Short mmCIF file of N, CA and C in Angstrom, two decimals:
data_model
loop_
_atom_site.label_atom_id
_atom_site.label_comp_id
_atom_site.label_asym_id
_atom_site.label_seq_id
_atom_site.Cartn_x
_atom_site.Cartn_y
_atom_site.Cartn_z
N MET W 1 -21.73 -2.68 178.55
CA MET W 1 -22.32 -4.20 177.96
C MET W 1 -23.54 -3.82 178.73
N ARG W 2 -25.09 -4.38 177.68
CA ARG W 2 -25.91 -4.13 178.49
C ARG W 2 -26.85 -5.29 179.14
N THR W 3 -27.68 -5.21 180.59
CA THR W 3 -27.47 -6.10 181.25
C THR W 3 -28.71 -5.74 181.43
N PRO W 4 -29.38 -6.74 180.97
CA PRO W 4 -31.55 -7.12 181.43
C PRO W 4 -32.24 -6.51 181.91
N GLY W 5 -32.77 -6.07 181.62
CA GLY W 5 -33.43 -4.16 182.15
C GLY W 5 -32.66 -3.00 182.00
N SER W 6 -31.87 -3.08 180.76
CA SER W 6 -31.34 -2.19 180.70
C SER W 6 -31.26 -1.28 180.02
N TYR W 7 -30.84 0.42 179.36
CA TYR W 7 -31.36 0.98 177.81
C TYR W 7 -30.68 1.99 177.58
N CYS W 8 -29.39 1.94 176.79
CA CYS W 8 -27.80 2.64 176.66
C CYS W 8 -28.72 2.83 175.05
N THR W 9 -28.08 4.75 175.30
CA THR W 9 -28.24 5.24 173.62
C THR W 9 -27.40 6.44 173.31
N GLY W 10 -27.02 6.33 172.29
CA GLY W 10 -26.23 8.01 172.09
C GLY W 10 -27.52 9.40 172.15
N LEU W 11 -27.40 10.03 172.67
CA LEU W 11 -28.03 11.59 172.26
C LEU W 11 -27.47 12.31 171.71
N GLN W 12 -28.26 12.60 170.53
CA GLN W 12 -27.79 14.11 169.39
C GLN W 12 -28.65 15.58 169.87
N GLY W 13 -28.49 16.96 169.23
CA GLY W 13 -29.19 17.39 168.87
C GLY W 13 -28.62 18.58 169.69
N PHE W 14 -26.88 18.82 170.22
CA PHE W 14 -26.73 20.35 171.22
C PHE W 14 -25.15 20.39 170.71
N ASP W 15 -25.03 21.54 170.11
CA ASP W 15 -24.45 21.92 169.81
C ASP W 15 -22.63 22.47 170.52
N ALA W 16 -21.55 22.64 169.53
CA ALA W 16 -21.09 22.93 170.37
C ALA W 16 -20.27 23.76 171.04
N THR W 17 -21.44 24.03 172.22
CA THR W 17 -20.78 25.65 172.78
C THR W 17 -20.86 25.27 174.21
N VAL W 18 -20.42 26.07 175.05
CA VAL W 18 -20.11 25.42 176.46
C VAL W 18 -21.39 25.96 176.89
N GLU W 19 -22.43 26.38 176.48
CA GLU W 19 -24.37 26.97 177.01
C GLU W 19 -24.57 25.49 177.05
N ASP W 20 -24.54 24.93 176.02
CA ASP W 20 -25.00 23.64 175.36
C ASP W 20 -25.12 22.65 176.52
N HIS W 21 -23.88 22.22 177.08
CA HIS W 21 -23.44 20.97 178.23
C HIS W 21 -23.94 22.18 179.52
N GLN W 22 -25.00 21.83 180.16
CA GLN W 22 -25.99 21.78 180.67
C GLN W 22 -26.62 20.56 181.15
N ILE W 23 -26.78 20.11 181.87
CA ILE W 23 -27.97 19.25 181.61
C ILE W 23 -28.31 18.74 183.18
N ILE W 24 -29.71 17.71 182.86
CA ILE W 24 -30.81 17.83 184.52
C ILE W 24 -31.23 16.42 184.72
N VAL W 25 -31.76 16.04 185.14
CA VAL W 25 -31.96 14.79 185.29
C VAL W 25 -32.91 15.21 186.99
N GLU W 26 -33.56 15.23 186.66
CA GLU W 26 -34.96 15.45 188.12
C GLU W 26 -36.55 14.13 188.02
N ASN W 27 -36.49 13.27 189.38
CA ASN W 27 -37.92 12.86 189.48
C ASN W 27 -38.68 13.87 189.52
N ARG W 28 -40.11 13.53 188.90
CA ARG W 28 -40.61 14.50 189.05
C ARG W 28 -41.71 14.63 189.75
N ARG W 29 -41.82 13.06 190.30
CA ARG W 29 -42.01 13.10 191.29
C ARG W 29 -42.12 13.56 192.72
N THR W 30 -40.73 13.74 193.44
CA THR W 30 -39.52 13.75 194.43
C THR W 30 -39.83 15.24 193.97
N GLY W 31 -39.33 16.04 193.29
CA GLY W 31 -38.77 17.50 193.25
C GLY W 31 -36.89 17.36 193.23
N ALA W 32 -37.23 15.71 193.18
CA ALA W 32 -35.58 16.02 193.32
C ALA W 32 -34.76 16.27 192.40
N GLY W 33 -33.36 16.32 192.05
CA GLY W 33 -32.16 16.20 190.98
C GLY W 33 -31.00 16.61 191.56
N VAL W 34 -30.73 16.69 189.93
CA VAL W 34 -29.04 17.09 189.54
C VAL W 34 -29.29 17.71 188.41
N ARG W 35 -28.59 19.16 188.44
CA ARG W 35 -27.27 20.02 187.63
C ARG W 35 -26.70 19.38 186.92
N ILE W 36 -25.80 19.01 185.66
CA ILE W 36 -24.48 19.16 185.61
C ILE W 36 -24.56 20.29 184.58
N THR W 37 -23.48 21.00 184.89
CA THR W 37 -22.98 21.57 184.08
C THR W 37 -20.87 21.62 184.03
N VAL W 38 -21.26 21.82 182.89
CA VAL W 38 -19.11 21.54 182.60
C VAL W 38 -18.41 22.64 181.72
N ASP W 39 -17.42 23.34 181.31
CA ASP W 39 -16.94 24.45 181.53
C ASP W 39 -16.57 24.14 180.32
N ARG W 40 -16.78 23.23 179.49
CA ARG W 40 -16.29 22.93 177.90
C ARG W 40 -17.08 22.00 177.50
N PRO W 41 -17.68 22.77 176.05
CA PRO W 41 -17.94 22.25 175.23
C PRO W 41 -18.69 20.83 175.00
N LEU W 42 -19.82 19.97 174.47
CA LEU W 42 -20.51 18.69 175.05
C LEU W 42 -20.05 18.23 173.59
N HIS W 43 -19.01 16.93 174.04
CA HIS W 43 -18.23 16.34 172.48
C HIS W 43 -19.48 14.78 172.45
N ARG W 44 -19.87 14.04 173.43
CA ARG W 44 -20.69 13.03 172.72
C ARG W 44 -22.04 12.59 173.44
N LEU W 45 -22.57 12.12 174.08
CA LEU W 45 -23.71 12.92 175.45
C LEU W 45 -24.25 10.92 175.32
N ASN W 46 -24.01 10.44 176.23
CA ASN W 46 -24.24 8.22 175.86
C ASN W 46 -25.54 8.88 177.33
N PHE W 47 -26.80 8.00 177.24
CA PHE W 47 -28.04 8.13 178.05
C PHE W 47 -27.97 6.42 178.30
N TRP W 48 -28.17 5.92 179.84
CA TRP W 48 -27.79 4.87 180.28
C TRP W 48 -29.25 4.71 181.74
N SER W 49 -29.87 3.17 181.10
CA SER W 49 -31.09 3.89 182.41
C SER W 49 -31.57 2.16 183.21
N SER W 50 -31.36 2.09 184.17
CA SER W 50 -32.46 0.84 184.30
C SER W 50 -33.73 0.84 185.10
N ARG W 51 -33.79 -0.07 185.91
CA ARG W 51 -35.32 0.36 186.54
C ARG W 51 -35.54 0.83 186.99
N THR W 52 -34.42 1.35 187.81
CA THR W 52 -33.80 2.38 189.22
C THR W 52 -32.80 3.69 188.78
N THR W 53 -32.52 4.03 188.16
CA THR W 53 -31.12 4.09 187.69
C THR W 53 -31.53 4.65 185.87
N VAL W 54 -31.47 6.40 186.14
CA VAL W 54 -30.83 7.17 184.75
C VAL W 54 -29.22 7.24 185.30
N CYS W 55 -28.93 7.17 184.21
CA CYS W 55 -27.33 7.81 184.83
C CYS W 55 -27.22 9.22 182.92
N PRO W 56 -26.72 10.31 182.57
CA PRO W 56 -27.05 10.55 181.53
C PRO W 56 -24.63 10.47 181.62
N GLU W 57 -24.52 9.90 180.41
CA GLU W 57 -23.10 10.30 180.52
C GLU W 57 -22.31 10.56 179.07
N ASN W 58 -21.46 12.26 180.33
CA ASN W 58 -21.95 13.72 179.51
C ASN W 58 -19.96 13.19 178.34
N TYR W 59 -18.90 13.53 177.77
CA TYR W 59 -17.68 13.87 176.83
C TYR W 59 -17.45 14.30 176.49
N VAL W 60 -16.40 15.73 177.39
CA VAL W 60 -15.48 16.17 176.59
C VAL W 60 -14.55 15.95 175.86
N LEU W 61 -14.84 16.67 174.56
CA LEU W 61 -13.90 16.21 173.71
C LEU W 61 -11.64 17.23 174.58
N LEU W 62 -10.37 16.25 173.84
CA LEU W 62 -9.41 16.54 174.44
C LEU W 62 -7.67 16.05 173.60
N ARG W 63 -7.59 17.15 174.07
CA ARG W 63 -5.65 16.96 172.88
C ARG W 63 -5.12 17.31 173.19
N VAL W 64 -4.31 16.80 173.82
CA VAL W 64 -3.67 16.93 175.13
C VAL W 64 -1.97 16.55 174.72
N PRO W 65 -0.70 17.37 173.61
CA PRO W 65 -0.09 17.29 173.42
C PRO W 65 1.02 15.63 174.46
N PRO W 66 2.22 14.96 173.98
CA PRO W 66 2.54 14.38 175.49
C PRO W 66 3.34 15.11 176.11
N GLY W 67 2.82 14.58 177.32
CA GLY W 67 4.32 16.14 178.79
C GLY W 67 3.32 17.03 178.41
N GLY W 68 1.78 17.48 177.56
CA GLY W 68 0.79 18.41 178.07
C GLY W 68 -0.19 18.19 179.21
N ARG W 69 -0.34 19.55 180.11
CA ARG W 69 -1.81 19.45 180.88
C ARG W 69 -3.06 20.35 179.90
N GLU W 70 -4.01 19.46 180.92
CA GLU W 70 -5.84 20.03 180.52
C GLU W 70 -6.35 20.34 182.09
N ARG W 71 -6.59 20.81 181.40
CA ARG W 71 -8.53 21.25 183.33
C ARG W 71 -9.14 21.44 182.75
N TRP W 72 -10.98 20.70 183.27
CA TRP W 72 -11.62 21.70 183.53
C TRP W 72 -12.46 21.35 184.60
N ILE W 73 -13.96 22.40 184.41
CA ILE W 73 -14.65 21.66 186.15
C ILE W 73 -16.05 21.37 185.66
N SER W 74 -16.58 20.47 186.04
CA SER W 74 -17.59 19.79 186.47
C SER W 74 -18.32 20.49 187.37
N THR W 75 -19.43 20.70 187.32
CA THR W 75 -20.32 20.57 188.99
C THR W 75 -21.63 19.88 188.74
N TYR W 76 -21.84 19.27 190.02
CA TYR W 76 -22.47 19.09 190.13
C TYR W 76 -23.53 19.13 191.18
N ARG W 77 -24.90 19.72 190.91
CA ARG W 77 -26.19 20.71 191.86
C ARG W 77 -27.18 19.65 192.61
N LEU W 78 -26.89 19.00 193.21
CA LEU W 78 -27.87 17.84 193.38
C LEU W 78 -29.35 19.56 194.26
N TYR W 79 -30.63 18.87 194.50
CA TYR W 79 -31.60 19.52 194.78
C TYR W 79 -32.82 19.18 195.09
N ALA W 80 -33.48 19.40 196.32
CA ALA W 80 -34.97 19.56 195.91
C ALA W 80 -35.78 20.78 196.35
N LYS W 81 -37.05 20.13 195.95
CA LYS W 81 -37.43 21.25 195.15
C LYS W 81 -38.86 21.26 196.50
N ASP W 82 -38.84 22.61 196.68
CA ASP W 82 -40.47 22.30 197.99
C ASP W 82 -41.40 22.20 197.40
N ARG W 83 -42.18 20.98 198.34
CA ARG W 83 -44.00 20.98 198.28
C ARG W 83 -44.74 21.29 198.87
#
């Protein structure tokens, strides 16, 4: 659901490789950011934002049979650049 003052879109242009599943969101004014890496290929990427917030929504494709199990690792690294 879209709220007033917000924006949501699907992004394209990535390959179905693990190497392409790396996302960086950085505030260029402050130098603070987050780097997201996942050990599975990116299946879909949506991007949502409002006036004060940005949110990449990354998805992996899972095919799990009944009673089966699946596992993946998502890593979020927060950082601040020295000024």
